[in-house]
Amino acid sequence: MSASSTSKTCADDRSISVIIVSFMTGPALMESIRAVQRDPDIHELIVVDNGNAQADRPRLLEVASRTENVRILQGHGNVGFARGCNYGAAMASGHYLLFLNPDAVLEVGAARQMADAGDRAQSPWITGGLLLNSSGEEQRGARRGALTIGSALNSFTALHRLPGLQSIHRENLPLPSGPVPMPTISGASLMMDRASFDAVGGFDPAYFLHVEDIALCRAVRRKGGSVTFVPGARAMHYGSTSDIPRWRVECHKLKGLLRYFWTAGPGLGVKVATILVAPLMAGALFARTLWLGVRKGIRGR
């Protein structure tokens, strides 16, 4: 973190603001913060505290008190991920806005690679980095196709294993050697410049948790802009660190998916299709929740 930078100079040239929205994240949050602070290309860090454990809050305030250009936003309650991102963006002064999950550990230089790729892209633009699990393998979600009702059903069921049907996920394809266009990237490590963010109105606040990143990518594409996957911009992503019951997360995901499909286009057909697919989506998501719970129980023995 550049200790000599001020909020005023952050607005100049190619400065990068990182925005982390956190809710009951646990120890991974401090690891994520330390990784951001190690990167000299990052001039500002804003942590939007949607509600963390009481014991973690003094630690966050201590980081802000002893480090210039670190801000902790507290006291607003759990406003959801999309609203939290918009809140952090409104407080940020950087030319580039990097939205980073609180359990993602960014590699030094990754932020600048995303900014460089964005500078070469058609505006409005989004760039997304490569997410790795703790074993160093590519994690699902960093690069995806366009989300449709069909691709969602294929992805949440075994249908994508049938000939001619595809999942939206691309992690099983060869990793590109450099930045490539990608319909959808992950909100766990997502960058825009200020002009692009403003052009699409930021994140849709109607999404509380999940699907808001997919909706943002769609909004950029609809504006004639570009979404780019940057494989060299790496981050280790723990995933699922928030202390939230899995079924509640899946409820938010279902609501997000149905809103996404409901707003896919004009006309009655889109609405009817969304209504028809809702029970199938609910069944697929909650069957997955049950399976993950059973698998976790087996592994815990």
PDB file of C-alpha atoms in Angstrom:
ATOM      1  CA  MET A   1       0.000   0.000   0.000  1.00  0.00           C
ATOM      2  CA  SER A   2       1.433   3.348  -0.976  1.00  0.00           C
ATOM      3  CA  ALA A   3       1.736   5.218   2.316  1.00  0.00           C
ATOM      4  CA  SER A   4       2.470   8.501   0.569  1.00  0.00           C
ATOM      5  CA  SER A   5      -0.734   8.524  -1.505  1.00  0.00           C
ATOM      6  CA  THR A   6      -3.650  10.651  -0.401  1.00  0.00           C
ATOM      7  CA  SER A   7      -7.322  10.438  -1.285  1.00  0.00           C
ATOM      8  CA  LYS A   8      -6.862  13.350  -3.652  1.00  0.00           C
ATOM      9  CA  THR A   9      -4.017  11.821  -5.628  1.00  0.00           C
ATOM     10  CA  CYS A  10      -5.869   8.507  -5.687  1.00  0.00           C
ATOM     11  CA  ALA A  11      -8.294  10.076  -8.150  1.00  0.00           C
ATOM     12  CA  ASP A  12      -5.441  10.785 -10.579  1.00  0.00           C
ATOM     13  CA  ASP A  13      -3.900   8.683 -13.375  1.00  0.00           C
ATOM     14  CA  ARG A  14      -4.221   4.922 -12.888  1.00  0.00           C
ATOM     15  CA  SER A  15      -4.870   4.524  -9.170  1.00  0.00           C
ATOM     16  CA  ILE A  16      -6.632   1.380  -7.929  1.00  0.00           C
ATOM     17  CA  SER A  17      -9.178   1.159  -5.119  1.00  0.00           C
ATOM     18  CA  VAL A  18     -10.013  -2.260  -3.699  1.00  0.00           C
ATOM     19  CA  ILE A  19     -13.476  -2.740  -2.214  1.00  0.00           C
ATOM     20  CA  ILE A  20     -14.124  -5.711   0.089  1.00  0.00           C
ATOM     21  CA  VAL A  21     -17.649  -6.414   1.358  1.00  0.00           C
ATOM     22  CA  SER A  22     -17.587  -8.700   4.393  1.00  0.00           C
ATOM     23  CA  PHE A  23     -20.219 -10.468   6.470  1.00  0.00           C
ATOM     24  CA  MET A  24     -19.147 -12.911   9.205  1.00  0.00           C
ATOM     25  CA  THR A  25     -16.109 -13.884   7.165  1.00  0.00           C
ATOM     26  CA  GLY A  26     -13.746 -14.998   9.912  1.00  0.00           C
ATOM     27  CA  PRO A  27      -9.923 -15.242   9.772  1.00  0.00           C
ATOM     28  CA  ALA A  28      -9.769 -15.201   5.960  1.00  0.00           C
ATOM     29  CA  LEU A  29     -10.699 -11.501   5.964  1.00  0.00           C
ATOM     30  CA  MET A  30      -7.469 -10.420   7.645  1.00  0.00           C
ATOM     31  CA  GLU A  31      -5.459 -12.591   5.262  1.00  0.00           C
ATOM     32  CA  SER A  32      -7.204 -10.936   2.327  1.00  0.00           C
ATOM     33  CA  ILE A  33      -6.496  -7.467   3.735  1.00  0.00           C
ATOM     34  CA  ARG A  34      -2.809  -8.232   4.274  1.00  0.00           C
ATOM     35  CA  ALA A  35      -2.474  -9.433   0.679  1.00  0.00           C
ATOM     36  CA  VAL A  36      -3.978  -6.184  -0.621  1.00  0.00           C
ATOM     37  CA  GLN A  37      -1.616  -4.159   1.566  1.00  0.00           C
ATOM     38  CA  ARG A  38       1.402  -5.972   0.087  1.00  0.00           C
ATOM     39  CA  ASP A  39       0.614  -4.772  -3.441  1.00  0.00           C
ATOM     40  CA  PRO A  40       2.271  -1.405  -4.214  1.00  0.00           C
ATOM     41  CA  ASP A  41      -0.087  -0.879  -7.176  1.00  0.00           C
ATOM     42  CA  ILE A  42      -3.097  -0.640  -4.850  1.00  0.00           C
ATOM     43  CA  HIS A  43      -3.538   2.832  -3.390  1.00  0.00           C
ATOM     44  CA  GLU A  44      -6.709   2.444  -1.377  1.00  0.00           C
ATOM     45  CA  LEU A  45      -8.619  -0.271   0.465  1.00  0.00           C
ATOM     46  CA  ILE A  46     -12.232   0.093   1.563  1.00  0.00           C
ATOM     47  CA  VAL A  47     -13.759  -2.633   3.745  1.00  0.00           C
ATOM     48  CA  VAL A  48     -17.551  -2.541   3.892  1.00  0.00           C
ATOM     49  CA  ASP A  49     -18.387  -4.302   7.155  1.00  0.00           C
ATOM     50  CA  ASN A  50     -21.880  -5.679   6.601  1.00  0.00           C
ATOM     51  CA  GLY A  51     -21.639  -7.436   9.959  1.00  0.00           C
ATOM     52  CA  ASN A  52     -18.649  -9.358  11.273  1.00  0.00           C
ATOM     53  CA  ALA A  53     -18.079 -11.030  14.618  1.00  0.00           C
ATOM     54  CA  GLN A  54     -17.782  -8.542  17.472  1.00  0.00           C
ATOM     55  CA  ALA A  55     -14.250  -9.748  18.183  1.00  0.00           C
ATOM     56  CA  ASP A  56     -13.139  -8.916  14.616  1.00  0.00           C
ATOM     57  CA  ARG A  57     -14.303  -5.317  14.584  1.00  0.00           C
ATOM     58  CA  PRO A  58     -11.535  -3.859  16.795  1.00  0.00           C
ATOM     59  CA  ARG A  59      -8.964  -5.578  14.583  1.00  0.00           C
ATOM     60  CA  LEU A  60     -10.436  -3.916  11.501  1.00  0.00           C
ATOM     61  CA  LEU A  61     -10.412  -0.512  13.149  1.00  0.00           C
ATOM     62  CA  GLU A  62      -6.805  -1.063  14.255  1.00  0.00           C
ATOM     63  CA  VAL A  63      -5.777  -1.750  10.643  1.00  0.00           C
ATOM     64  CA  ALA A  64      -7.433   1.483   9.536  1.00  0.00           C
ATOM     65  CA  SER A  65      -5.866   3.517  12.361  1.00  0.00           C
ATOM     66  CA  ARG A  66      -2.293   2.495  11.575  1.00  0.00           C
ATOM     67  CA  THR A  67      -2.469   2.360   7.771  1.00  0.00           C
ATOM     68  CA  GLU A  68      -3.068   5.321   5.517  1.00  0.00           C
ATOM     69  CA  ASN A  69      -5.756   4.934   2.841  1.00  0.00           C
ATOM     70  CA  VAL A  70      -7.581   2.076   4.546  1.00  0.00           C
ATOM     71  CA  ARG A  71     -11.204   2.815   5.413  1.00  0.00           C
ATOM     72  CA  ILE A  72     -13.604   0.630   7.375  1.00  0.00           C
ATOM     73  CA  LEU A  73     -17.295   1.379   6.777  1.00  0.00           C
ATOM     74  CA  GLN A  74     -19.441   0.149   9.659  1.00  0.00           C
ATOM     75  CA  GLY A  75     -22.814   0.698  11.273  1.00  0.00           C
ATOM     76  CA  HIS A  76     -25.049   0.279   8.219  1.00  0.00           C
ATOM     77  CA  GLY A  77     -26.039  -3.346   8.916  1.00  0.00           C
ATOM     78  CA  ASN A  78     -26.184  -6.180   6.416  1.00  0.00           C
ATOM     79  CA  VAL A  79     -27.330  -4.406   3.254  1.00  0.00           C
ATOM     80  CA  GLY A  80     -26.370  -7.284   0.974  1.00  0.00           C
ATOM     81  CA  PHE A  81     -23.400  -7.754  -1.330  1.00  0.00           C
ATOM     82  CA  ALA A  82     -24.566  -5.589  -4.266  1.00  0.00           C
ATOM     83  CA  ARG A  83     -25.528  -2.612  -2.089  1.00  0.00           C
ATOM     84  CA  GLY A  84     -22.319  -3.035  -0.109  1.00  0.00           C
ATOM     85  CA  CYS A  85     -20.257  -2.881  -3.309  1.00  0.00           C
ATOM     86  CA  ASN A  86     -22.090   0.244  -4.437  1.00  0.00           C
ATOM     87  CA  TYR A  87     -21.556   1.843  -1.020  1.00  0.00           C
ATOM     88  CA  GLY A  88     -17.841   1.100  -1.137  1.00  0.00           C
ATOM     89  CA  ALA A  89     -17.591   2.378  -4.716  1.00  0.00           C
ATOM     90  CA  ALA A  90     -19.266   5.647  -3.721  1.00  0.00           C
ATOM     91  CA  MET A  91     -16.590   6.158  -1.063  1.00  0.00           C
ATOM     92  CA  ALA A  92     -13.670   5.136  -3.314  1.00  0.00           C
ATOM     93  CA  SER A  93     -11.387   7.643  -5.032  1.00  0.00           C
ATOM     94  CA  GLY A  94      -9.488   5.380  -7.433  1.00  0.00           C
ATOM     95  CA  HIS A  95      -9.685   5.419 -11.229  1.00  0.00           C
ATOM     96  CA  TYR A  96     -10.129   1.632 -11.107  1.00  0.00           C
ATOM     97  CA  LEU A  97     -12.491  -0.229  -8.759  1.00  0.00           C
ATOM     98  CA  LEU A  98     -11.513  -3.785  -7.855  1.00  0.00           C
ATOM     99  CA  PHE A  99     -14.277  -5.686  -6.045  1.00  0.00           C
ATOM    100  CA  LEU A 100     -12.664  -8.496  -4.075  1.00  0.00           C
ATOM    101  CA  ASN A 101     -14.284 -11.192  -1.971  1.00  0.00           C
ATOM    102  CA  PRO A 102     -13.285 -11.105   1.708  1.00  0.00           C
ATOM    103  CA  ASP A 103     -11.931 -14.660   1.436  1.00  0.00           C
ATOM    104  CA  ALA A 104      -9.870 -14.037  -1.720  1.00  0.00           C
ATOM    105  CA  VAL A 105      -6.102 -13.633  -1.342  1.00  0.00           C
ATOM    106  CA  LEU A 106      -4.851 -11.523  -4.238  1.00  0.00           C
ATOM    107  CA  GLU A 107      -1.392 -12.056  -5.737  1.00  0.00           C
ATOM    108  CA  VAL A 108       0.861  -9.031  -6.079  1.00  0.00           C
ATOM    109  CA  GLY A 109       0.516  -7.563  -9.569  1.00  0.00           C
ATOM    110  CA  ALA A 110      -2.891  -9.100 -10.265  1.00  0.00           C
ATOM    111  CA  ALA A 111      -4.749  -5.796  -9.902  1.00  0.00           C
ATOM    112  CA  ARG A 112      -2.515  -4.003 -12.392  1.00  0.00           C
ATOM    113  CA  GLN A 113      -2.919  -6.839 -14.910  1.00  0.00           C
ATOM    114  CA  MET A 114      -6.690  -6.454 -14.705  1.00  0.00           C
ATOM    115  CA  ALA A 115      -6.393  -2.682 -15.160  1.00  0.00           C
ATOM    116  CA  ASP A 116      -4.087  -3.088 -18.161  1.00  0.00           C
ATOM    117  CA  ALA A 117      -6.519  -5.519 -19.809  1.00  0.00           C
ATOM    118  CA  GLY A 118      -9.380  -3.113 -19.169  1.00  0.00           C
ATOM    119  CA  ASP A 119      -7.479  -0.238 -20.789  1.00  0.00           C
ATOM    120  CA  ARG A 120      -7.287  -2.289 -23.987  1.00  0.00           C
ATOM    121  CA  ALA A 121     -10.969  -3.265 -23.920  1.00  0.00           C
ATOM    122  CA  GLN A 122     -14.118  -1.740 -25.338  1.00  0.00           C
ATOM    123  CA  SER A 123     -15.916   0.454 -22.788  1.00  0.00           C
ATOM    124  CA  PRO A 124     -17.813  -0.081 -20.624  1.00  0.00           C
ATOM    125  CA  TRP A 125     -15.652  -2.934 -19.465  1.00  0.00           C
ATOM    126  CA  ILE A 126     -15.213  -5.564 -16.775  1.00  0.00           C
ATOM    127  CA  THR A 127     -12.150  -7.697 -16.165  1.00  0.00           C
ATOM    128  CA  GLY A 128     -12.023 -10.760 -13.943  1.00  0.00           C
ATOM    129  CA  GLY A 129      -9.124 -12.742 -12.557  1.00  0.00           C
ATOM    130  CA  LEU A 130      -8.277 -16.417 -12.168  1.00  0.00           C
ATOM    131  CA  LEU A 131      -9.540 -17.989  -8.939  1.00  0.00           C
ATOM    132  CA  LEU A 132      -7.589 -20.874  -7.427  1.00  0.00           C
ATOM    133  CA  ASN A 133      -8.468 -23.175  -4.548  1.00  0.00           C
ATOM    134  CA  SER A 134      -6.067 -23.799  -1.682  1.00  0.00           C
ATOM    135  CA  SER A 135      -4.478 -26.644  -3.684  1.00  0.00           C
ATOM    136  CA  GLY A 136      -3.655 -24.334  -6.585  1.00  0.00           C
ATOM    137  CA  GLU A 137      -6.322 -25.714  -8.937  1.00  0.00           C
ATOM    138  CA  GLU A 138      -8.648 -23.494 -10.936  1.00  0.00           C
ATOM    139  CA  GLN A 139     -11.879 -22.886  -9.109  1.00  0.00           C
ATOM    140  CA  ARG A 140     -15.303 -23.000 -10.700  1.00  0.00           C
ATOM    141  CA  GLY A 141     -16.909 -19.681 -11.610  1.00  0.00           C
ATOM    142  CA  ALA A 142     -14.030 -17.455 -12.696  1.00  0.00           C
ATOM    143  CA  ARG A 143     -14.881 -17.962 -16.383  1.00  0.00           C
ATOM    144  CA  ARG A 144     -18.365 -18.808 -17.560  1.00  0.00           C
ATOM    145  CA  GLY A 145     -20.581 -18.634 -20.606  1.00  0.00           C
ATOM    146  CA  ALA A 146     -23.756 -16.580 -20.819  1.00  0.00           C
ATOM    147  CA  LEU A 147     -26.407 -17.553 -18.294  1.00  0.00           C
ATOM    148  CA  THR A 148     -29.743 -18.635 -19.773  1.00  0.00           C
ATOM    149  CA  ILE A 149     -32.523 -20.814 -18.423  1.00  0.00           C
ATOM    150  CA  GLY A 150     -31.175 -23.671 -20.516  1.00  0.00           C
ATOM    151  CA  SER A 151     -27.543 -23.286 -19.452  1.00  0.00           C
ATOM    152  CA  ALA A 152     -28.613 -22.949 -15.813  1.00  0.00           C
ATOM    153  CA  LEU A 153     -30.577 -26.205 -15.913  1.00  0.00           C
ATOM    154  CA  ASN A 154     -27.669 -27.928 -17.650  1.00  0.00           C
ATOM    155  CA  SER A 155     -25.242 -26.656 -15.021  1.00  0.00           C
ATOM    156  CA  PHE A 156     -27.280 -27.448 -11.893  1.00  0.00           C
ATOM    157  CA  THR A 157     -28.169 -30.956 -13.078  1.00  0.00           C
ATOM    158  CA  ALA A 158     -26.393 -33.750 -14.935  1.00  0.00           C
ATOM    159  CA  LEU A 159     -27.836 -32.614 -18.278  1.00  0.00           C
ATOM    160  CA  HIS A 160     -24.539 -30.989 -19.306  1.00  0.00           C
ATOM    161  CA  ARG A 161     -23.026 -34.464 -19.539  1.00  0.00           C
ATOM    162  CA  LEU A 162     -25.294 -35.350 -22.437  1.00  0.00           C
ATOM    163  CA  PRO A 163     -24.005 -34.898 -26.017  1.00  0.00           C
ATOM    164  CA  GLY A 164     -24.602 -31.408 -27.371  1.00  0.00           C
ATOM    165  CA  LEU A 165     -25.397 -29.833 -23.987  1.00  0.00           C
ATOM    166  CA  GLN A 166     -22.955 -27.622 -22.114  1.00  0.00           C
ATOM    167  CA  SER A 167     -22.506 -26.232 -18.652  1.00  0.00           C
ATOM    168  CA  ILE A 168     -21.874 -22.508 -18.343  1.00  0.00           C
ATOM    169  CA  HIS A 169     -18.644 -23.293 -16.489  1.00  0.00           C
ATOM    170  CA  ARG A 170     -15.370 -23.207 -18.435  1.00  0.00           C
ATOM    171  CA  GLU A 171     -12.782 -24.307 -15.869  1.00  0.00           C
ATOM    172  CA  ASN A 172     -12.299 -27.653 -17.609  1.00  0.00           C
ATOM    173  CA  LEU A 173     -11.179 -25.963 -20.839  1.00  0.00           C
ATOM    174  CA  PRO A 174      -7.484 -25.190 -21.434  1.00  0.00           C
ATOM    175  CA  LEU A 175      -6.362 -22.049 -19.650  1.00  0.00           C
ATOM    176  CA  PRO A 176      -5.720 -19.247 -22.178  1.00  0.00           C
ATOM    177  CA  SER A 177      -2.260 -17.723 -22.322  1.00  0.00           C
ATOM    178  CA  GLY A 178      -3.535 -14.171 -21.977  1.00  0.00           C
ATOM    179  CA  PRO A 179      -6.681 -12.060 -21.558  1.00  0.00           C
ATOM    180  CA  VAL A 180      -9.660 -13.328 -23.581  1.00  0.00           C
ATOM    181  CA  PRO A 181     -13.280 -12.240 -24.015  1.00  0.00           C
ATOM    182  CA  MET A 182     -15.598 -14.139 -21.680  1.00  0.00           C
ATOM    183  CA  PRO A 183     -19.374 -13.681 -21.340  1.00  0.00           C
ATOM    184  CA  THR A 184     -19.296 -13.937 -17.548  1.00  0.00           C
ATOM    185  CA  ILE A 185     -16.619 -13.641 -14.865  1.00  0.00           C
ATOM    186  CA  SER A 186     -16.790 -13.892 -11.078  1.00  0.00           C
ATOM    187  CA  GLY A 187     -17.551 -11.096  -8.641  1.00  0.00           C
ATOM    188  CA  ALA A 188     -14.936 -12.601  -6.311  1.00  0.00           C
ATOM    189  CA  SER A 189     -12.288 -10.647  -8.247  1.00  0.00           C
ATOM    190  CA  LEU A 190     -13.907  -8.136 -10.593  1.00  0.00           C
ATOM    191  CA  MET A 191     -12.584  -4.804 -11.838  1.00  0.00           C
ATOM    192  CA  MET A 192     -14.131  -1.851 -13.670  1.00  0.00           C
ATOM    193  CA  ASP A 193     -12.984   1.694 -14.174  1.00  0.00           C
ATOM    194  CA  ARG A 194     -15.139   4.444 -12.700  1.00  0.00           C
ATOM    195  CA  ALA A 195     -16.617   5.445 -16.057  1.00  0.00           C
ATOM    196  CA  SER A 196     -17.697   1.865 -16.812  1.00  0.00           C
ATOM    197  CA  PHE A 197     -19.189   1.416 -13.357  1.00  0.00           C
ATOM    198  CA  ASP A 198     -21.189   4.620 -13.695  1.00  0.00           C
ATOM    199  CA  ALA A 199     -22.269   3.790 -17.255  1.00  0.00           C
ATOM    200  CA  VAL A 200     -24.225   0.723 -16.085  1.00  0.00           C
ATOM    201  CA  GLY A 201     -25.299   2.182 -12.742  1.00  0.00           C
ATOM    202  CA  GLY A 202     -23.145  -0.153 -10.651  1.00  0.00           C
ATOM    203  CA  PHE A 203     -24.479  -3.382  -9.174  1.00  0.00           C
ATOM    204  CA  ASP A 204     -28.236  -3.934  -9.227  1.00  0.00           C
ATOM    205  CA  PRO A 205     -29.216  -3.516  -5.532  1.00  0.00           C
ATOM    206  CA  ALA A 206     -32.198  -5.841  -5.994  1.00  0.00           C
ATOM    207  CA  TYR A 207     -29.731  -8.755  -5.783  1.00  0.00           C
ATOM    208  CA  PHE A 208     -28.916  -9.449  -2.145  1.00  0.00           C
ATOM    209  CA  LEU A 209     -26.400 -12.274  -2.516  1.00  0.00           C
ATOM    210  CA  HIS A 210     -25.373 -14.206  -5.656  1.00  0.00           C
ATOM    211  CA  VAL A 211     -26.057 -13.556  -9.354  1.00  0.00           C
ATOM    212  CA  GLU A 212     -25.327  -9.808  -9.017  1.00  0.00           C
ATOM    213  CA  ASP A 213     -21.987 -10.340 -10.789  1.00  0.00           C
ATOM    214  CA  ILE A 214     -23.664 -12.228 -13.645  1.00  0.00           C
ATOM    215  CA  ALA A 215     -26.245  -9.447 -13.977  1.00  0.00           C
ATOM    216  CA  LEU A 216     -23.464  -6.838 -14.064  1.00  0.00           C
ATOM    217  CA  CYS A 217     -21.672  -8.706 -16.863  1.00  0.00           C
ATOM    218  CA  ARG A 218     -24.949  -8.854 -18.812  1.00  0.00           C
ATOM    219  CA  ALA A 219     -25.492  -5.126 -18.294  1.00  0.00           C
ATOM    220  CA  VAL A 220     -22.029  -4.381 -19.702  1.00  0.00           C
ATOM    221  CA  ARG A 221     -22.591  -6.625 -22.726  1.00  0.00           C
ATOM    222  CA  ARG A 222     -25.957  -4.980 -23.399  1.00  0.00           C
ATOM    223  CA  LYS A 223     -24.225  -1.599 -23.432  1.00  0.00           C
ATOM    224  CA  GLY A 224     -21.902  -2.852 -26.166  1.00  0.00           C
ATOM    225  CA  GLY A 225     -19.002  -3.199 -23.760  1.00  0.00           C
ATOM    226  CA  SER A 226     -16.603  -6.040 -23.042  1.00  0.00           C
ATOM    227  CA  VAL A 227     -16.065  -8.671 -20.365  1.00  0.00           C
ATOM    228  CA  THR A 228     -12.531 -10.081 -20.207  1.00  0.00           C
ATOM    229  CA  PHE A 229     -11.016 -12.988 -18.314  1.00  0.00           C
ATOM    230  CA  VAL A 230      -7.399 -12.315 -17.245  1.00  0.00           C
ATOM    231  CA  PRO A 231      -5.708 -15.637 -16.364  1.00  0.00           C
ATOM    232  CA  GLY A 232      -2.526 -13.989 -15.082  1.00  0.00           C
ATOM    233  CA  ALA A 233      -4.456 -12.051 -12.420  1.00  0.00           C
ATOM    234  CA  ARG A 234      -4.497 -14.770  -9.803  1.00  0.00           C
ATOM    235  CA  ALA A 235      -6.165 -14.989  -6.408  1.00  0.00           C
ATOM    236  CA  MET A 236      -6.526 -17.879  -4.001  1.00  0.00           C
ATOM    237  CA  HIS A 237     -10.194 -18.083  -3.040  1.00  0.00           C
ATOM    238  CA  TYR A 238     -11.258 -20.046   0.028  1.00  0.00           C
ATOM    239  CA  GLY A 239     -14.992 -19.840  -0.737  1.00  0.00           C
ATOM    240  CA  SER A 240     -17.960 -20.338   1.624  1.00  0.00           C
ATOM    241  CA  THR A 241     -16.221 -18.847   4.659  1.00  0.00           C
ATOM    242  CA  SER A 242     -19.154 -16.747   5.900  1.00  0.00           C
ATOM    243  CA  ASP A 243     -20.951 -18.155   8.915  1.00  0.00           C
ATOM    244  CA  ILE A 244     -24.318 -18.485   7.151  1.00  0.00           C
ATOM    245  CA  PRO A 245     -26.492 -21.626   6.887  1.00  0.00           C
ATOM    246  CA  ARG A 246     -26.093 -23.176   3.454  1.00  0.00           C
ATOM    247  CA  TRP A 247     -29.841 -23.333   2.822  1.00  0.00           C
ATOM    248  CA  ARG A 248     -30.119 -19.568   3.329  1.00  0.00           C
ATOM    249  CA  VAL A 249     -27.376 -18.949   0.785  1.00  0.00           C
ATOM    250  CA  GLU A 250     -29.198 -21.165  -1.710  1.00  0.00           C
ATOM    251  CA  CYS A 251     -32.431 -19.227  -1.093  1.00  0.00           C
ATOM    252  CA  HIS A 252     -30.670 -16.007  -2.035  1.00  0.00           C
ATOM    253  CA  LYS A 253     -29.181 -17.720  -5.085  1.00  0.00           C
ATOM    254  CA  LEU A 254     -32.609 -18.941  -6.212  1.00  0.00           C
ATOM    255  CA  LYS A 255     -34.106 -15.459  -5.806  1.00  0.00           C
ATOM    256  CA  GLY A 256     -31.227 -13.992  -7.777  1.00  0.00           C
ATOM    257  CA  LEU A 257     -31.555 -16.491 -10.611  1.00  0.00           C
ATOM    258  CA  LEU A 258     -35.306 -15.949 -10.928  1.00  0.00           C
ATOM    259  CA  ARG A 259     -34.851 -12.176 -10.991  1.00  0.00           C
ATOM    260  CA  TYR A 260     -32.152 -12.557 -13.642  1.00  0.00           C
ATOM    261  CA  PHE A 261     -34.396 -14.633 -15.893  1.00  0.00           C
ATOM    262  CA  TRP A 262     -37.461 -12.446 -15.205  1.00  0.00           C
ATOM    263  CA  THR A 263     -35.510  -9.427 -16.469  1.00  0.00           C
ATOM    264  CA  ALA A 264     -33.914 -11.247 -19.415  1.00  0.00           C
ATOM    265  CA  GLY A 265     -36.032  -9.404 -21.959  1.00  0.00           C
ATOM    266  CA  PRO A 266     -39.374  -7.853 -22.795  1.00  0.00           C
ATOM    267  CA  GLY A 267     -42.478  -9.858 -23.506  1.00  0.00           C
ATOM    268  CA  LEU A 268     -44.700 -12.336 -21.762  1.00  0.00           C
ATOM    269  CA  GLY A 269     -42.691 -15.361 -22.875  1.00  0.00           C
ATOM    270  CA  VAL A 270     -39.764 -14.537 -20.588  1.00  0.00           C
ATOM    271  CA  LYS A 271     -42.085 -14.248 -17.573  1.00  0.00           C
ATOM    272  CA  VAL A 272     -43.919 -17.484 -18.338  1.00  0.00           C
ATOM    273  CA  ALA A 273     -40.641 -19.370 -18.822  1.00  0.00           C
ATOM    274  CA  THR A 274     -39.336 -18.063 -15.496  1.00  0.00           C
ATOM    275  CA  ILE A 275     -42.486 -19.185 -13.678  1.00  0.00           C
ATOM    276  CA  LEU A 276     -42.319 -22.634 -15.260  1.00  0.00           C
ATOM    277  CA  VAL A 277     -38.660 -23.146 -14.468  1.00  0.00           C
ATOM    278  CA  ALA A 278     -38.843 -21.905 -10.860  1.00  0.00           C
ATOM    279  CA  PRO A 279     -39.789 -25.280  -9.284  1.00  0.00           C
ATOM    280  CA  LEU A 280     -37.066 -27.055 -11.270  1.00  0.00           C
ATOM    281  CA  MET A 281     -34.464 -24.509 -10.161  1.00  0.00           C
ATOM    282  CA  ALA A 282     -35.565 -24.771  -6.546  1.00  0.00           C
ATOM    283  CA  GLY A 283     -35.421 -28.569  -6.635  1.00  0.00           C
ATOM    284  CA  ALA A 284     -31.966 -28.618  -8.251  1.00  0.00           C
ATOM    285  CA  LEU A 285     -30.486 -26.072  -5.821  1.00  0.00           C
ATOM    286  CA  PHE A 286     -31.859 -27.657  -2.678  1.00  0.00           C
ATOM    287  CA  ALA A 287     -30.918 -31.164  -3.819  1.00  0.00           C
ATOM    288  CA  ARG A 288     -27.402 -29.798  -4.226  1.00  0.00           C
ATOM    289  CA  THR A 289     -27.560 -28.305  -0.736  1.00  0.00           C
ATOM    290  CA  LEU A 290     -28.614 -31.660   0.701  1.00  0.00           C
ATOM    291  CA  TRP A 291     -25.851 -33.484  -1.152  1.00  0.00           C
ATOM    292  CA  LEU A 292     -23.194 -31.013   0.016  1.00  0.00           C
ATOM    293  CA  GLY A 293     -24.397 -31.426   3.603  1.00  0.00           C
ATOM    294  CA  VAL A 294     -24.240 -35.218   3.369  1.00  0.00           C
ATOM    295  CA  ARG A 295     -20.783 -35.108   1.794  1.00  0.00           C
ATOM    296  CA  LYS A 296     -19.528 -32.755   4.495  1.00  0.00           C
ATOM    297  CA  GLY A 297     -20.900 -35.070   7.172  1.00  0.00           C
ATOM    298  CA  ILE A 298     -19.192 -38.102   5.624  1.00  0.00           C
ATOM    299  CA  ARG A 299     -15.862 -36.294   5.374  1.00  0.00           C
ATOM    300  CA  GLY A 300     -16.177 -35.110   8.958  1.00  0.00           C
ATOM    301  CA  ARG A 301     -16.331 -38.617  10.329  1.00  0.00           C
TER     302      ARG A 301
END
